[in-house]
């Protein structure tokens, strides 16, 4: 019953679209007919006025009296008298120019006039006057003049012409002037539409110019060039899509048992996680045609175009089934149809047509719809129900193993040095998506080229990570001694609180070099192992306390406050607000949810679900958490003031130090002996890696270029007088280290 109703709706929509097209076509033809008719009348009238001169009726009578009229023609259509003077008559216009009447050899009349240079030229001119008297009265006047002249003087024998004109029916005149051009224009439009439709493959009224034709990019067979080997870090999603691929390959074994192919799968996840790439990989693995289109391609300024493109898309897909149709950013056309989300007739028609087409699927043909979005909460519930999108596949941020596999994929064609440890890079990039990792690898390769090397080193990889989070160094920035000291205490305050607190991440790097993303310095914390989304209250409190360390150091040591802690305060406030509103970690409210998340995969924002007075009390609870964390940070700074002074003195000298060097200073060791440029304050890990996942991660790419070759910085050519001997040359080259 549901399918029959949808078919009727689909047919009705198509018929309605055709009727709209017919009405539009009739309106255009009628408008053009009126414009052409009025334009023709205007041009005829303008041309006639350009060669006609109107006389006063009294002047006409004077011409009759003086015998200057040769003939009079009655024009009943315009109710005027056309006057032809005798030869030799001179007409003087308002500007004083004289027009002498002459008769040419062919019997036609002309007027001779002199131009501005005195040259004479002949022009056509018509003299007329308004017919104020009847035909009989004009005849009487002419006869009187003929009688007075006796037929012997000038002007005798005036000819009076009145041609008979049959009375034309107004209906016939309307048919000839309006209906006939209208019919001709309609026929021309229909012929043009048929020709365009035959060329573009579109039928109906919506096909003119290919407006209603789908803009989907079609990749036939393996033209996507992407398989599951090119997608890493999404093993769960690939496993969910493997069954769809197997169905396209072997539909028989599923239909034998009575199983039906899923009509659609919705790929949901944050931006950059590889939803589009995964859809192309499914088409590449299944070896079937792949239709790719964005949701915005359905929305146009013309009403009904989106629905027409949906029909055309599924029509073309059914011709080459089995195939995969992929709609990216489906939330553009799939938004909820309630009034809260803002209505749009064109978008709603497009959504209705999409729902009807999905209901009309033939499950035996093998047309599968894949759609991607990062805003599933705004989608219409009718679109998400089983029978349309049967599966919802989450493409989330990759874990540690996924980031390692993703880095291996993106470094397949990159020449890596022997010291590159992708596991350590994966640890430092917690929370990054596939697009971030691809950008990181590319930035590392660009940095290696800038440094004059042919291989990408571990230093390039981690420097590229710092470039992404903090930007490039501001080499032209100059800080005063007081500002440098203030920034140093601020950053060491973060590092000292992180080092002395439990449940915090180790400190890897401290720098007071200004960077392009607005920071005068930063403290880089790197996790020991990949953490899940699960966080304890102690860990969250420790994170807030670390954020407060910079402001605490400013107040305790420098006895001042700066705006450099604005981002720290904002981060700490967001964590504390989540603890109270969503995590149930406040003593006042306990296990009570005061807010709900709105955009899970975008900015992670939430909306308040409580009364205003409750929200005011929630702000007080947030302040209690922040005050407690700040108090703890101040205590840590005061207890370790002496160690902080030593670390700050060394940081002011070097401008950039590692967490290992900070630990060496605190423990009384020489920081210069710390060899690793990436030593952190955490415990030493075997091979620089803590196995929080099963060991022996299988790489997604088998052709990672790991080259055992020393990386040498470019050197200036030696001076001519310092040429090495043949014996010493190889020993010096072999003994150099970078």
XYZ file of C-alpha atoms in Angstrom:
738
model
C 0.000 0.000 0.000
C 2.813 2.370 0.883
C 4.673 1.671 -2.334
C 1.543 2.175 -4.456
C 0.873 5.516 -2.782
C 4.437 6.612 -3.389
C 4.187 5.581 -7.038
C 1.014 7.616 -7.398
C 2.729 10.568 -5.763
C 5.691 10.193 -8.059
C 3.473 10.055 -11.126
C 1.444 13.006 -9.921
C 4.573 15.004 -9.321
C 5.767 14.324 -12.842
C 2.390 15.287 -14.343
C 2.323 18.422 -12.228
C 5.815 19.279 -13.408
C 4.746 18.862 -17.061
C 1.685 21.076 -16.581
C 3.861 23.733 -14.982
C 6.167 23.522 -17.977
C 3.238 23.936 -20.407
C 1.924 26.965 -18.527
C 5.377 28.533 -18.504
C 5.763 27.877 -22.224
C 2.371 29.453 -23.018
C 3.198 32.504 -20.904
C 6.527 32.989 -22.645
C 4.978 32.616 -26.118
C 2.168 35.066 -25.282
C 4.616 37.604 -23.883
C 6.839 37.395 -26.949
C 3.831 37.728 -29.259
C 2.693 40.927 -27.559
C 6.218 42.337 -27.560
C 6.737 41.549 -31.256
C 3.328 43.005 -32.237
C 3.882 46.244 -30.374
C 7.444 46.498 -31.618
C 6.287 46.056 -35.229
C 3.580 48.688 -34.820
C 5.997 51.102 -33.206
C 8.652 50.625 -35.884
C 6.077 51.142 -38.684
C 4.739 54.271 -37.030
C 8.239 55.602 -36.350
C 9.271 55.034 -39.972
C 6.152 56.747 -41.240
C 6.614 59.743 -38.956
C 10.216 60.167 -40.089
C 9.089 60.871 -43.717
C 5.772 62.657 -43.027
C 4.944 66.278 -42.311
C 1.616 67.303 -40.774
C 0.027 70.497 -42.046
C -2.540 72.635 -40.343
C -5.976 72.289 -41.953
C -6.001 76.006 -42.618
C -2.727 75.644 -44.567
C -4.387 72.912 -46.613
C -7.287 75.241 -47.435
C -4.820 77.981 -48.430
C -3.058 75.526 -50.741
C -6.426 74.736 -52.317
C -7.210 78.456 -52.662
C -3.897 79.222 -54.357
C -4.007 76.194 -56.621
C -0.980 74.390 -55.083
C -2.696 71.003 -54.744
C -2.350 68.433 -57.497
C -4.187 65.547 -55.803
C -5.828 64.549 -52.543
C -5.862 60.977 -51.217
C -8.211 59.911 -48.451
C -6.656 57.468 -45.912
C -9.582 56.019 -43.994
C -7.371 53.845 -41.805
C -5.671 56.861 -40.229
C -8.447 59.455 -40.932
C -6.052 61.795 -42.724
C -5.773 63.551 -46.099
C -2.525 62.936 -48.017
C -1.748 66.019 -50.123
C 0.363 65.978 -53.284
C 1.405 69.529 -54.316
C 1.921 70.660 -57.907
C 5.404 70.823 -59.390
C 7.273 73.901 -58.306
C 5.572 74.159 -54.939
C 8.052 75.027 -52.175
C 7.411 73.806 -48.632
C 9.255 75.688 -45.857
C 9.674 73.785 -42.542
C 9.979 75.239 -39.036
C 13.761 75.554 -39.387
C 13.501 77.580 -42.594
C 14.646 74.852 -44.964
C 12.970 74.878 -48.416
C 11.650 71.683 -50.058
C 10.860 72.081 -53.779
C 8.329 69.615 -55.244
C 9.412 67.845 -58.439
C 8.155 64.846 -60.388
C 10.691 62.194 -61.341
C 10.795 60.330 -64.644
C 9.125 57.257 -63.149
C 6.150 59.384 -62.076
C 6.950 59.454 -58.373
C 7.124 62.666 -56.358
C 10.261 63.952 -54.642
C 11.431 67.049 -52.871
C 14.736 68.803 -53.541
C 16.489 70.305 -50.521
C 19.935 71.833 -49.936
C 22.092 70.431 -47.115
C 24.407 72.415 -44.812
C 27.184 72.480 -47.460
C 24.794 73.754 -50.112
C 24.614 70.452 -51.992
C 21.150 69.550 -53.285
C 19.620 66.161 -52.648
C 16.258 64.574 -53.272
C 14.219 62.989 -50.466
C 10.805 61.360 -50.134
C 8.306 63.422 -48.179
C 4.597 63.122 -47.479
C 2.343 66.055 -46.588
C -0.858 65.233 -44.697
C -3.492 66.887 -42.577
C -6.250 65.662 -40.308
C -9.570 64.995 -42.046
C -11.806 67.493 -40.294
C -14.514 67.540 -42.962
C -16.447 64.821 -44.702
C -15.558 63.465 -48.085
C -18.498 65.231 -49.673
C -17.527 68.632 -48.222
C -13.960 68.270 -49.483
C -15.335 67.448 -52.955
C -17.500 70.546 -52.882
C -14.480 72.713 -52.041
C -12.499 71.213 -54.912
C -15.390 71.745 -57.364
C -15.732 75.364 -56.257
C -12.060 75.987 -56.919
C -12.297 74.244 -60.296
C -15.276 76.419 -61.193
C -13.532 79.617 -60.197
C -10.367 78.717 -62.109
C -12.348 77.724 -65.151
C -10.115 74.740 -65.524
C -7.458 76.900 -67.204
C -5.345 78.205 -64.400
C -2.779 76.573 -62.146
C -4.395 74.032 -59.883
C -7.292 73.284 -62.171
C -8.405 69.678 -62.362
C -7.502 68.553 -58.794
C -7.678 64.770 -58.517
C -9.477 63.334 -55.503
C -8.774 59.641 -54.763
C -10.740 57.520 -52.339
C -9.874 53.841 -52.671
C -12.457 51.349 -51.542
C -11.393 49.320 -48.489
C -13.405 46.334 -47.382
C -14.322 46.373 -43.730
C -12.136 43.812 -41.887
C -13.729 41.857 -39.066
C -12.188 42.692 -35.640
C -12.076 39.004 -34.831
C -10.143 38.257 -38.016
C -7.794 41.170 -37.309
C -7.124 39.844 -33.776
C -6.477 36.347 -35.116
C -3.988 37.581 -37.690
C -2.150 40.031 -35.443
C -1.981 37.972 -32.200
C -3.145 34.371 -32.469
C -1.186 33.467 -35.598
C 2.195 34.731 -34.248
C 1.434 33.018 -30.928
C 0.844 29.655 -32.604
C 3.984 30.042 -34.692
C 6.082 30.802 -31.581
C 4.594 27.800 -29.754
C 5.524 25.499 -32.621
C 9.060 26.908 -32.729
C 9.469 26.415 -28.957
C 8.247 22.837 -29.133
C 10.604 22.013 -31.983
C 13.545 23.539 -30.098
C 12.612 21.632 -26.930
C 12.391 18.334 -28.776
C 15.774 18.938 -30.371
C 17.409 19.882 -27.052
C 15.768 16.922 -25.304
C 17.059 14.521 -27.952
C 20.579 15.921 -27.590
C 20.624 15.943 -23.778
C 18.739 12.695 -23.225
C 16.027 14.461 -21.200
C 12.295 14.340 -21.815
C 9.430 16.489 -20.648
C 9.219 20.189 -20.034
C 12.046 20.224 -17.532
C 14.654 19.132 -20.037
C 15.193 22.382 -21.892
C 18.871 23.266 -21.782
C 19.582 20.240 -19.590
C 18.397 22.132 -16.483
C 16.678 19.089 -14.994
C 19.460 16.695 -15.919
C 21.513 15.158 -13.124
C 25.039 16.540 -12.630
C 26.408 13.345 -11.130
C 29.957 12.349 -11.991
C 29.973 8.791 -13.294
C 32.962 6.513 -12.713
C 32.546 3.361 -14.732
C 33.990 0.082 -13.453
C 37.323 0.700 -11.653
C 37.742 4.310 -12.711
C 37.492 5.512 -9.113
C 41.055 4.270 -8.642
C 40.401 3.667 -4.936
C 40.137 0.378 -3.060
C 40.090 -0.652 0.580
C 43.897 -0.714 0.487
C 43.787 3.075 0.185
C 41.547 3.460 3.248
C 43.046 2.880 6.689
C 41.895 3.344 10.244
C 38.253 2.489 9.555
C 38.206 -1.290 9.940
C 34.730 -1.387 11.478
C 33.256 0.654 8.630
C 34.981 -1.473 6.010
C 33.634 -4.603 7.649
C 30.092 -3.204 7.502
C 30.446 -2.383 3.811
C 32.052 -5.686 2.861
C 28.658 -7.408 2.892
C 27.316 -4.872 0.388
C 30.257 -5.556 -1.893
C 29.724 -9.305 -1.597
C 26.047 -8.874 -2.461
C 26.959 -6.983 -5.637
C 29.401 -9.743 -6.561
C 27.258 -12.741 -5.591
C 23.593 -11.722 -5.328
C 22.428 -15.293 -5.896
C 23.442 -16.707 -2.534
C 21.502 -13.972 -0.728
C 18.343 -14.181 -2.831
C 18.242 -17.970 -2.434
C 17.660 -17.651 1.285
C 15.245 -14.748 0.834
C 17.527 -11.925 1.929
C 17.168 -8.501 0.349
C 19.913 -6.090 -0.521
C 20.055 -3.032 1.778
C 18.738 -0.045 -0.136
C 20.980 2.505 1.456
C 23.779 3.102 3.923
C 24.375 6.412 5.694
C 28.009 7.290 6.418
C 28.201 9.561 9.460
C 31.287 11.131 10.997
C 33.359 14.273 11.550
C 34.785 16.156 8.556
C 37.959 14.691 7.097
C 37.496 11.114 8.315
C 37.253 9.723 4.780
C 33.534 9.230 4.114
C 33.791 10.089 0.413
C 36.990 8.085 0.059
C 35.336 5.059 1.638
C 32.373 5.303 -0.738
C 34.733 5.348 -3.723
C 36.591 2.386 -2.254
C 33.334 0.422 -2.073
C 32.731 1.082 -5.777
C 36.328 0.158 -6.589
C 36.108 -3.102 -4.654
C 32.722 -4.014 -6.130
C 33.902 -3.167 -9.663
C 30.581 -1.507 -10.531
C 29.674 1.958 -11.885
C 29.794 4.721 -9.303
C 27.587 7.828 -9.432
C 28.924 10.665 -7.267
C 26.940 13.863 -6.650
C 26.738 16.483 -3.917
C 23.498 17.416 -2.211
C 23.898 21.036 -3.293
C 23.776 19.976 -6.965
C 20.054 19.243 -6.592
C 19.143 22.739 -5.399
C 18.693 25.408 -8.070
C 16.780 28.660 -8.428
C 14.137 26.979 -10.620
C 11.293 25.242 -8.818
C 11.103 21.531 -9.608
C 14.650 21.189 -10.922
C 15.875 19.289 -7.837
C 13.117 16.686 -8.102
C 13.774 16.349 -11.828
C 17.458 15.728 -11.199
C 16.652 13.085 -8.591
C 14.443 11.285 -11.107
C 17.098 11.494 -13.793
C 19.834 10.265 -11.429
C 17.970 7.107 -10.473
C 16.815 6.592 -14.036
C 20.408 6.602 -15.277
C 21.508 4.393 -12.368
C 18.863 1.777 -13.145
C 20.160 1.531 -16.715
C 23.646 0.397 -15.591
C 22.626 -1.579 -12.472
C 24.206 -3.026 -10.426
C 25.798 0.250 -9.384
C 26.372 2.558 -6.427
C 24.870 6.049 -6.093
C 26.733 8.305 -3.650
C 25.210 11.581 -2.400
C 27.693 13.675 -0.446
C 26.426 16.180 2.148
C 22.926 14.717 1.997
C 21.804 17.085 4.779
C 21.577 19.817 2.105
C 18.370 18.245 0.756
C 17.490 15.892 3.611
C 16.783 18.391 6.389
C 13.784 17.834 8.593
C 10.537 19.148 7.100
C 9.226 20.672 10.317
C 8.944 24.420 10.679
C 11.765 24.674 13.185
C 14.441 23.985 10.586
C 13.149 26.597 8.136
C 11.003 25.527 5.179
C 11.976 25.589 1.515
C 9.524 24.363 -1.111
C 12.193 23.407 -3.615
C 14.254 21.496 -1.034
C 11.125 19.784 0.308
C 10.069 18.681 -3.176
C 13.537 17.296 -3.768
C 13.411 15.349 -0.490
C 9.953 13.976 -1.286
C 11.155 12.828 -4.692
C 14.204 11.161 -3.113
C 11.967 9.293 -0.648
C 9.692 8.166 -3.455
C 12.610 6.953 -5.598
C 14.085 4.971 -2.694
C 10.716 3.293 -2.119
C 10.554 2.447 -5.798
C 13.817 0.505 -5.784
C 13.802 -2.946 -7.259
C 15.919 -4.880 -4.719
C 16.944 -7.386 -7.376
C 18.576 -4.784 -9.625
C 21.392 -3.946 -7.222
C 21.172 -0.148 -7.016
C 22.666 0.879 -3.676
C 22.466 4.405 -2.292
C 25.329 5.636 -0.120
C 25.058 9.037 1.549
C 27.452 10.973 3.751
C 26.816 13.678 6.317
C 28.321 15.150 9.462
C 24.968 16.495 10.689
C 22.715 13.451 11.190
C 20.639 15.231 13.828
C 19.020 17.533 11.226
C 17.968 14.761 8.814
C 14.299 13.964 8.304
C 13.106 10.897 10.177
C 11.390 9.565 7.056
C 14.794 9.425 5.390
C 16.420 7.500 8.238
C 13.833 4.778 8.705
C 14.576 1.157 7.684
C 13.684 0.507 4.081
C 15.447 3.642 2.952
C 18.723 3.936 4.823
C 18.897 0.481 6.369
C 22.357 0.961 7.825
C 24.056 3.774 9.666
C 27.830 3.450 9.577
C 29.896 5.696 11.841
C 33.212 6.899 10.405
C 34.852 8.193 13.579
C 38.282 9.580 14.358
C 40.871 6.796 14.099
C 42.473 5.299 17.190
C 46.214 4.763 17.582
C 46.314 1.682 15.359
C 44.201 3.480 12.778
C 46.481 6.521 12.763
C 49.540 4.319 12.304
C 47.873 2.551 9.361
C 46.735 5.886 7.909
C 50.256 7.304 8.139
C 51.556 4.194 6.381
C 49.086 4.759 3.549
C 50.007 8.413 3.112
C 53.761 7.712 3.243
C 53.697 5.004 0.577
C 55.133 7.335 -2.026
C 57.246 9.381 0.419
C 60.940 8.619 0.836
C 61.419 8.188 4.575
C 64.644 8.177 6.527
C 65.588 5.277 8.761
C 64.865 7.230 11.952
C 61.188 7.790 11.163
C 58.944 6.223 13.799
C 55.351 6.428 12.631
C 54.113 5.072 15.962
C 55.545 8.049 17.821
C 53.992 10.410 15.272
C 50.670 8.630 15.717
C 50.926 9.114 19.493
C 51.482 12.848 19.077
C 48.503 13.227 16.738
C 45.756 11.977 19.065
C 42.382 13.185 17.832
C 43.527 13.885 14.264
C 41.501 12.607 11.312
C 42.784 11.166 8.050
C 42.830 14.533 6.292
C 44.968 15.995 9.087
C 47.467 13.153 8.807
C 47.655 13.514 5.017
C 48.365 17.226 5.438
C 50.978 16.485 8.102
C 52.863 14.070 5.822
C 52.783 16.548 2.962
C 54.051 19.391 5.165
C 56.890 17.149 6.358
C 57.887 16.401 2.755
C 57.811 20.107 1.897
C 59.981 20.896 4.913
C 62.532 18.286 3.892
C 62.774 19.881 0.452
C 63.214 23.344 2.000
C 66.040 21.982 4.134
C 67.769 20.593 1.052
C 67.282 16.907 1.915
C 66.110 14.047 -0.241
C 64.583 12.062 2.624
C 61.923 12.900 5.209
C 63.191 12.519 8.765
C 61.458 12.139 12.113
C 62.319 15.746 12.847
C 60.369 16.797 9.745
C 57.345 14.747 10.786
C 57.093 16.181 14.305
C 57.961 19.690 13.122
C 55.095 19.422 10.638
C 52.798 18.425 13.503
C 53.847 21.517 15.450
C 53.313 23.594 12.319
C 49.723 22.386 12.132
C 48.882 23.117 15.783
C 50.844 26.358 16.294
C 51.753 27.682 12.853
C 55.162 28.835 11.687
C 57.610 30.808 13.765
C 57.460 34.597 13.647
C 61.055 35.345 12.908
C 60.481 39.109 12.792
C 58.834 39.389 16.226
C 60.896 41.116 18.907
C 59.967 40.762 22.597
C 61.333 42.879 25.394
C 63.216 41.197 28.238
C 60.236 41.597 30.531
C 57.866 40.062 27.956
C 60.206 37.131 27.348
C 60.493 36.502 31.088
C 56.720 36.739 31.494
C 56.071 34.303 28.638
C 58.745 31.932 29.981
C 57.181 31.770 33.440
C 53.757 31.332 31.887
C 54.798 28.329 29.768
C 56.946 26.773 32.491
C 53.944 27.169 34.803
C 51.939 24.898 32.506
C 54.799 22.422 32.274
C 55.517 22.375 36.011
C 51.872 21.753 36.946
C 51.664 18.981 34.337
C 54.885 17.403 35.649
C 53.931 17.543 39.328
C 50.309 16.449 38.900
C 48.989 12.932 38.445
C 46.709 11.918 35.574
C 48.367 14.384 33.188
C 50.139 13.948 29.870
C 53.955 14.199 29.716
C 55.536 17.456 28.609
C 57.435 17.120 25.350
C 58.378 20.659 24.402
C 58.419 24.197 25.824
C 59.073 27.210 23.624
C 58.836 30.986 23.930
C 59.240 31.604 20.198
C 56.180 33.488 18.824
C 54.127 31.646 16.217
C 51.713 32.770 13.524
C 48.558 31.456 15.191
C 48.621 34.161 17.841
C 50.691 32.468 20.562
C 53.876 33.971 21.986
C 54.869 30.477 23.081
C 53.355 27.103 23.862
C 53.817 23.957 25.890
C 53.379 20.710 23.959
C 51.974 17.731 25.854
C 52.121 14.300 24.254
C 50.125 11.330 25.609
C 51.957 8.174 26.657
C 49.318 6.014 25.035
C 46.184 6.399 23.012
C 43.313 7.282 25.288
C 39.689 6.573 24.489
C 36.893 9.089 24.973
C 36.533 7.798 28.539
C 37.899 10.277 31.095
C 37.797 10.127 34.885
C 36.987 13.104 37.070
C 40.586 13.224 38.301
C 41.872 13.405 34.731
C 39.483 16.231 33.855
C 40.419 18.146 37.002
C 44.101 17.660 36.189
C 43.501 19.030 32.672
C 41.830 22.133 34.100
C 44.655 22.584 36.601
C 47.289 22.409 33.832
C 45.382 25.093 31.899
C 45.440 27.283 35.021
C 49.212 26.847 35.496
C 50.145 29.740 33.201
C 47.975 32.328 34.945
C 49.040 31.000 38.373
C 52.716 31.493 37.459
C 52.034 35.042 36.269
C 50.349 35.949 39.552
C 52.722 34.147 41.947
C 56.040 35.013 40.293
C 55.426 38.232 38.341
C 52.563 39.556 40.518
C 50.514 40.483 37.433
C 47.968 39.158 34.964
C 48.028 39.204 31.155
C 45.636 38.411 28.337
C 47.896 35.548 27.288
C 45.811 33.177 29.437
C 42.555 33.864 27.544
C 42.625 30.629 25.542
C 43.646 28.644 28.650
C 40.701 30.070 30.575
C 38.314 29.294 27.758
C 39.500 25.677 27.489
C 39.287 25.182 31.248
C 35.799 26.702 31.387
C 34.544 24.418 28.597
C 35.797 21.327 30.418
C 34.292 22.466 33.729
C 30.973 23.310 32.084
C 30.800 19.861 30.490
C 31.537 18.284 33.862
C 28.551 20.047 35.427
C 26.050 20.087 32.542
C 26.626 16.705 30.900
C 28.930 14.464 32.947
C 27.133 14.703 36.313
C 30.358 15.549 38.196
C 29.116 18.370 40.425
C 28.035 17.968 44.025
C 25.084 20.348 43.684
C 23.348 18.779 40.685
C 24.692 15.228 40.816
C 23.317 12.855 38.163
C 21.269 15.471 36.352
C 21.690 16.319 32.681
C 21.376 20.065 32.186
C 22.254 20.119 28.478
C 22.270 17.909 25.376
C 24.728 17.794 22.538
C 23.589 19.407 19.297
C 26.390 18.957 16.771
C 28.163 15.770 17.730
C 30.475 15.608 14.721
C 31.117 19.298 14.101
C 31.885 21.725 16.915
C 30.561 19.443 19.665
C 28.350 22.232 20.990
C 25.335 21.609 23.151
C 22.117 23.363 24.085
C 20.759 24.014 27.554
C 17.773 21.907 28.632
C 17.100 23.582 31.971
C 15.439 26.674 33.376
C 17.235 30.014 33.570
C 17.607 29.956 37.335
C 19.086 26.436 37.081
C 21.556 27.704 34.462
C 22.585 30.506 36.838
C 23.227 27.956 39.586
C 25.173 25.869 37.087
C 27.496 28.820 36.434
C 28.220 28.984 40.163
C 29.039 25.261 40.202
C 31.413 25.770 37.262
C 33.150 28.585 39.122
C 33.630 26.315 42.146
C 35.489 23.770 39.972
C 37.645 26.467 38.344
C 38.519 28.048 41.693
C 39.529 24.675 43.103
C 41.759 23.932 40.124
C 43.344 27.388 40.222
C 44.054 27.029 43.923
C 45.824 23.716 43.244
C 47.875 25.280 40.454
C 48.988 28.152 42.725
C 50.091 25.697 45.413
C 52.172 23.714 42.888
C 53.856 26.898 41.619
C 54.709 28.120 45.129
C 56.064 24.744 46.226
C 58.326 24.454 43.156
C 59.367 28.080 42.741
C 63.076 27.334 42.983
C 62.935 24.648 40.290
C 60.890 26.955 38.085
C 63.527 29.691 38.296
C 66.190 27.239 37.091
C 64.050 26.010 34.187
C 63.098 29.554 33.186
C 66.736 30.682 33.181
C 67.644 27.795 30.867
C 64.576 28.449 28.681
C 65.465 32.136 28.292
C 68.884 31.075 27.075
C 67.737 28.361 24.654
C 64.203 29.690 23.832
C 63.097 26.092 23.116
C 63.693 23.107 25.396
C 62.363 19.573 25.694
C 60.531 17.969 28.559
C 63.546 15.753 29.162
C 65.774 18.801 29.631
C 63.300 20.223 32.159
C 63.412 16.966 34.136
C 67.222 17.009 34.031
C 67.307 20.538 35.498
C 64.864 19.630 38.254
C 66.865 16.486 39.128
C 70.145 18.394 39.128
C 71.569 16.809 35.973
C 73.158 18.586 33.037
C 70.417 19.283 30.463
C 73.010 19.386 27.695
C 73.444 15.619 28.058
C 69.854 14.947 26.960
C 70.447 13.773 23.410
C 66.914 13.090 22.188
C 65.346 16.236 20.719
C 61.923 14.845 21.625
C 62.509 13.578 25.158
C 59.457 14.086 27.354
C 58.810 14.182 31.091
C 57.144 10.766 30.943
C 58.880 7.470 31.776
C 61.128 5.977 29.116
C 59.163 3.660 26.856
C 60.613 0.700 25.020
C 61.194 1.721 21.407
C 59.410 4.983 22.218
C 56.042 3.220 22.148
C 53.547 2.001 24.721
C 51.508 -0.914 23.306
C 47.997 0.134 24.238
C 46.788 -1.921 21.267
C 47.765 -5.431 20.161
C 51.367 -5.618 19.074
C 52.403 -6.119 15.519
C 50.042 -3.705 13.807
C 49.584 -4.899 10.271
C 50.439 -2.035 7.916
C 47.777 -1.070 5.410
C 50.415 -0.241 2.819
C 53.079 -2.803 1.999
C 55.331 -0.449 0.041
C 56.483 2.051 2.626
C 59.849 3.411 1.511
C 62.131 3.064 4.553
C 65.611 3.954 3.342
C 68.694 3.280 5.447
C 70.698 6.299 4.482
C 72.281 9.051 6.483
C 70.684 12.454 6.222
C 73.253 15.151 5.725
C 72.502 18.819 5.862
C 73.714 20.820 2.848
C 77.186 22.210 3.407
C 79.042 25.056 1.846
C 81.840 24.038 -0.557
C 85.291 23.996 1.122
C 87.748 26.779 0.489
C 90.350 26.090 -2.253
C 93.283 26.081 0.170
C 91.625 23.544 2.449
C 91.263 20.701 -0.046
C 91.329 17.318 1.760
C 93.779 14.671 0.759
C 92.675 11.546 -1.057
C 93.201 9.516 2.121
C 91.373 11.817 4.522
C 88.342 12.497 2.314
C 86.298 9.317 2.823
C 87.121 9.137 6.557
C 85.792 12.661 7.127
C 82.651 12.073 5.131
C 81.969 8.808 6.851
C 82.531 10.253 10.307
C 80.083 13.124 9.956
C 76.777 12.918 11.746
C 73.772 15.103 11.453
